[in-house]
Amino acid sequence: MTADSTITLLKESAVLRHEPSTNSSMDGTLEHGVVLPVINESGGWVLVRISNTVQGWLPLWYLESPELTNDQEIAAYFSKETPIYAQESVDAEQIGLAESDSYIPINYESRGWTQIQYDGQYGYVETSAIQIVPLSQIPQEEEIASEEMNGADIPLDHIAIMRQSNQAFLSQPNVFSDILYTASYGQRFAVEKIVYDDAGNEYYRVLDDKGTEGYIETRTAQMANDSISHVGKPQAKSLSEATIMLDAGHGGEDPGAISEDQQTYEKEITLATANTIQKALKAAGATVIQTRTDDRFIELEERAAHSNAAEVDAFISIHYDASPVPDWHGITTYYFHEADESLARFVNQELSTLPLPNNGTHFGNYYVLRENNYPSILLELGYMSNQQDLPYIRSQDYYNQVADRIVNALTAFFQSEADTE
């Protein structure tokens, strides 16, 4: 196909993508029979023009497949043993082999590389080495990314994957119960049900691959299908092009954490912090959306839905921590989707220059991250229960420092994303 040719859409419909990737934002929907001029071709995708001002990308593997009805809910069929790489390069570390005559659900496909989940981590295969088929075509007896545990196939939404190291596989839904063993990072469990302890903490009752029943904390794991719809890369290539959503935690009848002297409410300082960050980002040229700008209660579902509807380039949820252990203090950066680890790393690196201790980046099973389809992180910017952190937490100067660091981090993050194009 040449740059001066045309294609006729023979599918009922097709989604036009902003970048040649199935997790890129949507620029429009095309209907059957439309004739499109081809501008460019790259990595199995074609860049087409639908008007003088609108153009976008279509995957050839979708256009040429009579079976596919969209570029989501897709799977890789391996007709032969196929290497799986840690990164999108044949020179990267090989982390495994996909078995011959097997299927694995696809997270996304981009420029000739397909991301899948393999052995508890993300891996990449060359698109030319696979056949892309509808997810529904996976044979029931071989449903990949499910595990055969106790002689039964387990659907994706009933498989929990451990995302933290050194976590206990418990005999009861209580962190003080007997530990059956320490689960390994990436270990998979068949989920039977969700249960709660007396304090309201949430656990999965699970079976391991040997059929042993036990409990794991839901905060330490993700379900196998949680990241399938997640857009891993921002559309913006610079902070000035970006749309950033700031989520001030809690609000209204939900005060969040409260300082020991009852003088400081988390809901108030998250809003003060978010407002300060908003001003700094706006001054840097970014478009900024806030989930709340006053003292009101907003459901978690609404916060995530707002981000998804706005198709943001980054979502940052602002919180302050608390613990019954008074010595715990410092800053922690959380992410849920592995694709968002890069954003978390850039932000945390800047936050590490603040005067409070830095606790690093960690997986966090928070609703506003888990249900967010766009790059998202949650920041705990200090412990309200710690007397060393509290003076900073109450300080406008601290909010200013946080805002400066976030502007620096996002500037570097978007530049890094642009450099990898």
XYZ file of C-alpha atoms in Angstrom:
421
model
C 0.000 0.000 0.000
C 1.414 3.371 -0.997
C 0.952 6.806 0.523
C -1.120 7.986 -2.471
C -3.546 5.021 -2.507
C -7.032 4.691 -1.012
C -8.837 2.049 1.007
C -12.539 1.243 1.139
C -13.884 0.242 4.545
C -15.573 -3.139 4.157
C -16.230 -3.559 7.891
C -19.489 -2.400 9.445
C -17.523 0.205 11.378
C -14.023 1.086 12.537
C -12.485 3.292 15.213
C -9.970 5.876 14.059
C -7.057 6.066 16.541
C -4.948 9.133 17.322
C -1.780 7.005 17.311
C -1.080 3.583 15.712
C -2.051 1.724 18.876
C -5.266 0.111 20.105
C -4.859 1.845 23.477
C -4.593 5.274 21.871
C -7.468 7.732 22.118
C -10.287 7.651 19.557
C -10.427 10.396 16.921
C -13.651 9.245 15.280
C -15.790 6.358 14.039
C -15.998 5.287 10.395
C -18.938 3.607 8.692
C -19.094 0.827 6.095
C -18.230 1.785 2.517
C -16.305 4.984 3.153
C -13.327 5.542 0.825
C -10.263 6.911 2.603
C -7.039 8.415 1.205
C -3.935 6.783 2.705
C -1.296 9.241 3.955
C 1.219 6.835 5.492
C 1.764 3.270 6.669
C 3.729 2.186 9.746
C 4.012 -1.058 11.679
C 0.916 -2.636 10.175
C -1.193 0.516 10.584
C -2.371 3.019 7.960
C -2.779 6.749 8.480
C -5.900 7.928 6.644
C -7.579 11.293 6.139
C -11.322 11.691 6.620
C -11.467 15.478 6.119
C -9.186 18.441 5.588
C -8.622 18.679 9.335
C -9.092 15.128 10.646
C -6.850 12.125 10.163
C -6.112 9.000 12.153
C -4.800 5.445 12.219
C -6.397 2.095 11.381
C -4.839 -1.369 11.942
C -4.489 -3.417 8.773
C -4.917 -6.659 10.721
C -8.398 -5.461 11.712
C -9.350 -4.282 8.234
C -8.215 -7.568 6.679
C -9.890 -9.911 9.192
C -13.449 -11.061 8.446
C -13.827 -12.255 12.062
C -12.983 -9.099 14.023
C -15.765 -6.622 14.834
C -13.588 -4.112 16.743
C -9.973 -3.557 17.774
C -10.714 -4.381 21.428
C -11.627 -7.720 23.058
C -8.990 -9.499 20.993
C -6.628 -12.404 21.561
C -3.407 -13.747 20.094
C -3.431 -17.194 18.506
C -0.013 -18.852 18.375
C 0.306 -21.445 15.617
C 3.834 -22.291 16.780
C 6.124 -21.681 19.741
C 6.724 -17.935 19.847
C 9.204 -15.929 21.942
C 7.804 -13.431 24.445
C 9.991 -10.422 25.203
C 10.211 -8.075 28.190
C 10.097 -5.042 25.881
C 9.048 -4.217 22.327
C 12.292 -5.421 20.750
C 13.763 -8.731 19.632
C 16.943 -7.600 21.387
C 15.127 -7.398 24.740
C 15.204 -10.147 27.358
C 13.134 -13.183 26.387
C 10.851 -13.977 29.332
C 9.169 -17.060 27.913
C 7.700 -18.989 25.006
C 4.052 -19.062 24.025
C 3.047 -22.660 23.377
C 2.085 -23.880 19.928
C -1.682 -23.895 19.236
C -2.460 -21.641 22.204
C -4.289 -18.390 22.891
C -3.548 -15.381 25.116
C -5.765 -12.278 25.512
C -4.240 -9.076 24.119
C -3.908 -5.918 26.204
C -3.086 -3.765 23.179
C -1.336 -3.808 19.792
C 0.946 -0.994 18.639
C 3.231 -0.573 15.616
C 3.769 -4.278 15.035
C 4.086 -5.310 18.704
C 1.412 -6.908 20.863
C 1.308 -6.662 24.655
C 0.042 -9.689 26.571
C 0.165 -10.855 30.162
C 2.477 -13.798 30.747
C 3.433 -15.478 34.011
C 2.322 -12.526 36.130
C 4.025 -9.811 34.077
C 3.555 -7.933 30.828
C 5.279 -9.338 27.764
C 5.490 -8.478 24.079
C 5.283 -10.560 20.911
C 5.751 -9.535 17.307
C 2.340 -9.070 15.723
C 3.607 -10.727 12.554
C 4.158 -13.927 14.570
C 0.539 -14.258 15.703
C -3.002 -14.274 14.374
C -5.293 -11.734 16.044
C -8.718 -13.236 16.708
C -11.814 -12.216 18.713
C -11.479 -12.901 22.427
C -14.630 -15.012 22.207
C -12.799 -17.496 19.967
C -10.588 -18.734 22.783
C -11.591 -22.383 23.237
C -13.266 -22.875 26.596
C -10.963 -25.705 27.535
C -7.865 -23.564 26.854
C -8.902 -20.146 28.080
C -5.563 -18.402 28.303
C -4.733 -15.954 31.050
C -6.973 -18.261 33.084
C -5.361 -20.996 35.070
C -6.452 -24.596 35.325
C -6.770 -24.805 39.073
C -8.265 -27.832 40.704
C -9.215 -29.253 37.326
C -11.410 -26.335 36.205
C -10.932 -23.398 33.854
C -11.200 -20.065 35.640
C -12.463 -16.965 33.782
C -10.305 -13.854 33.805
C -12.523 -11.969 36.248
C -12.027 -14.746 38.819
C -8.219 -14.806 38.741
C -6.273 -12.677 41.213
C -2.637 -11.898 40.405
C -0.326 -10.993 43.284
C 1.243 -7.604 42.550
C 3.338 -7.152 45.696
C 6.268 -9.158 47.022
C 6.456 -10.895 50.409
C 2.699 -10.958 50.999
C 1.070 -13.533 53.246
C -1.213 -16.334 52.071
C -3.412 -16.384 55.169
C -5.425 -19.137 56.822
C -8.218 -16.702 57.774
C -9.380 -13.243 56.622
C -7.283 -11.535 59.262
C -3.710 -10.253 59.001
C -3.005 -11.763 62.429
C -4.105 -15.277 61.419
C -1.666 -18.091 60.661
C 0.392 -17.592 57.500
C 0.211 -20.655 55.249
C 3.133 -19.370 53.171
C 4.466 -16.227 51.508
C 2.957 -15.694 48.065
C 5.305 -14.857 45.216
C 5.024 -11.805 42.973
C 2.889 -12.698 39.956
C 1.377 -15.783 41.598
C -2.170 -16.491 40.460
C -5.148 -17.554 42.542
C -8.700 -18.599 41.725
C -11.028 -16.209 43.560
C -13.991 -17.805 45.332
C -15.452 -14.716 47.005
C -14.693 -11.383 48.691
C -14.875 -11.342 52.495
C -14.239 -8.760 55.233
C -12.690 -8.832 58.680
C -14.244 -7.166 61.743
C -12.505 -3.881 60.900
C -13.951 -3.831 57.378
C -10.704 -4.761 55.604
C -11.251 -6.641 52.337
C -9.828 -10.052 51.403
C -10.132 -12.534 48.561
C -10.895 -16.111 49.556
C -8.849 -18.007 46.993
C -7.467 -21.343 45.862
C -3.849 -21.671 44.782
C -2.713 -23.958 41.965
C -2.482 -26.889 44.388
C -6.065 -26.422 45.544
C -5.119 -24.952 48.929
C -7.720 -22.512 50.216
C -6.622 -19.311 51.906
C -6.945 -15.539 51.934
C -5.032 -12.643 50.409
C -5.594 -8.925 50.945
C -7.336 -7.370 47.946
C -5.028 -4.346 48.187
C -2.098 -6.558 47.122
C -3.607 -8.092 43.969
C -5.374 -7.322 40.717
C -7.846 -9.327 38.680
C -6.502 -10.736 35.415
C -8.865 -8.628 33.284
C -8.369 -5.307 35.103
C -5.984 -3.711 32.588
C -7.481 -4.880 29.290
C -9.198 -1.529 28.567
C -6.445 0.640 30.006
C -4.835 3.245 27.728
C -1.175 3.065 28.633
C 0.196 6.067 26.754
C -0.929 9.691 26.942
C -2.001 11.477 23.784
C -0.077 14.654 24.663
C 3.611 14.958 23.825
C 4.265 17.882 26.156
C 2.802 19.334 29.332
C 1.446 22.330 27.426
C -0.607 19.949 25.241
C -1.783 17.820 28.157
C -5.080 17.523 29.986
C -4.450 16.756 33.654
C -7.153 15.763 36.136
C -6.530 16.527 39.810
C -8.592 14.549 42.295
C -8.723 16.039 45.795
C -9.466 13.040 48.004
C -12.530 12.819 50.271
C -14.896 15.797 50.754
C -18.296 16.671 52.196
C -19.425 14.148 54.796
C -16.229 12.141 54.193
C -13.485 13.983 56.108
C -10.734 11.453 55.438
C -7.999 11.298 58.051
C -8.138 13.727 60.984
C -5.131 14.954 62.944
C -4.819 13.891 66.577
C -5.638 17.411 67.785
C -8.779 17.419 65.591
C -7.598 20.626 63.893
C -6.743 19.325 60.420
C -9.048 17.361 58.103
C -7.662 15.483 55.139
C -10.516 16.661 52.899
C -9.461 20.285 53.458
C -5.748 19.911 52.804
C -6.190 17.671 49.758
C -8.295 20.441 48.227
C -5.763 23.118 49.205
C -2.990 21.027 47.671
C -4.957 20.312 44.480
C -5.794 24.002 44.065
C -2.108 24.902 44.384
C -1.085 22.245 41.854
C -3.831 23.437 39.500
C -2.418 26.961 39.442
C 1.120 25.719 38.789
C 0.050 23.385 35.975
C -2.119 26.052 34.378
C 0.824 28.469 34.467
C 2.869 25.805 32.642
C 0.276 25.682 29.857
C -1.609 22.517 30.797
C -5.375 22.122 30.699
C -6.450 21.187 34.223
C -9.704 19.565 35.343
C -10.549 19.055 39.020
C -12.946 16.438 40.361
C -13.987 18.934 43.036
C -13.244 22.574 43.769
C -15.206 22.870 47.009
C -16.184 20.808 50.040
C -18.497 18.242 48.501
C -18.751 14.454 48.575
C -18.073 12.691 45.275
C -18.398 8.936 44.818
C -15.286 7.058 43.728
C -17.194 5.792 40.698
C -17.886 9.372 39.602
C -14.223 10.361 39.933
C -13.025 7.519 37.702
C -15.880 8.018 35.241
C -15.029 11.733 34.965
C -11.440 10.853 34.063
C -12.522 8.278 31.493
C -15.016 10.642 29.874
C -12.399 13.399 29.617
C -9.766 10.997 28.181
C -7.127 12.696 30.306
C -3.388 12.438 29.757
C -2.785 12.002 33.487
C -4.990 11.590 36.553
C -3.459 12.449 39.942
C -5.375 11.689 43.132
C -4.192 13.712 46.146
C -4.292 12.206 49.649
C -2.640 12.362 53.042
C -2.004 9.203 55.050
C -2.666 8.150 58.643
C -1.659 5.151 60.727
C -2.138 3.844 64.272
C 1.655 3.450 64.261
C 2.816 7.009 65.066
C 6.328 6.495 63.675
C 5.125 5.891 60.124
C 5.678 8.959 57.996
C 6.663 10.228 54.576
C 5.435 10.253 50.988
C 4.225 7.264 48.940
C 3.309 7.095 45.247
C 0.829 4.431 44.112
C -0.111 3.072 40.694
C -2.365 0.170 39.704
C -1.818 -0.594 36.017
C 1.719 -1.634 35.139
C 1.625 0.756 32.191
C 1.352 3.611 34.724
C 4.525 2.697 36.602
C 6.509 5.101 34.415
C 4.290 8.044 35.394
C 4.558 7.033 39.056
C 8.332 6.775 38.799
C 8.758 10.241 37.251
C 6.524 11.862 39.864
C 8.045 10.020 42.796
C 11.566 10.903 41.702
C 10.673 14.590 41.969
C 8.775 14.125 45.242
C 11.864 12.463 46.722
C 13.489 15.919 46.840
C 10.858 17.171 49.325
C 11.794 17.435 53.025
C 9.694 14.410 54.060
C 11.003 10.818 53.762
C 10.150 9.044 50.520
C 8.608 5.577 50.694
C 8.903 4.859 46.972
C 6.423 3.718 44.326
C 4.068 0.843 45.058
C 1.165 -1.065 43.554
C -2.097 0.158 45.055
C -5.497 -1.410 44.473
C -7.517 1.810 44.687
C -10.814 2.210 42.849
C -9.901 5.525 41.188
C -6.788 3.860 39.737
C -8.178 0.398 38.991
C -11.235 1.672 37.114
C -9.332 4.451 35.355
C -8.702 3.860 31.653
C -6.001 6.531 31.455
C -2.578 7.094 33.074
C -3.284 7.491 36.778
C -1.498 7.638 40.130
C -2.414 8.297 43.755
C -0.161 10.335 46.044
C -0.011 10.062 49.834
C 1.864 13.260 50.655
C 2.571 12.674 54.337
C 1.141 11.165 57.517
C -1.319 13.231 59.517
C -0.709 10.856 62.419
C 3.001 11.719 62.554
C 4.193 14.765 64.466
C 7.172 15.296 62.139
C 5.026 15.320 58.994
C 2.148 17.381 60.373
C 3.791 20.854 60.321
C 4.608 20.383 56.625
C 1.139 19.062 55.863
C -0.376 22.240 57.306
C 1.934 24.534 55.343
C 1.128 26.409 52.136
C 4.857 26.447 51.443
C 4.767 22.631 51.356
C 1.863 22.676 48.876
C 3.889 25.046 46.695
C 6.864 22.683 46.792
C 4.648 19.720 45.879
C 3.175 21.677 42.961
C 6.614 22.630 41.635
C 7.766 19.004 41.787
C 4.695 17.751 39.951
C 5.145 20.305 37.165
C 8.774 19.187 36.800
C 7.803 15.508 36.848
C 5.053 15.818 34.254
C 7.283 17.906 31.996
C 9.892 15.128 32.064
C 7.264 12.373 31.724
C 5.678 13.803 28.573
C 9.093 14.494 27.071
C 10.064 10.872 27.709
C 6.854 9.641 26.085
C 7.521 11.845 23.043
C 11.091 10.538 22.777
C 9.851 6.921 22.572
C 7.553 7.574 19.611
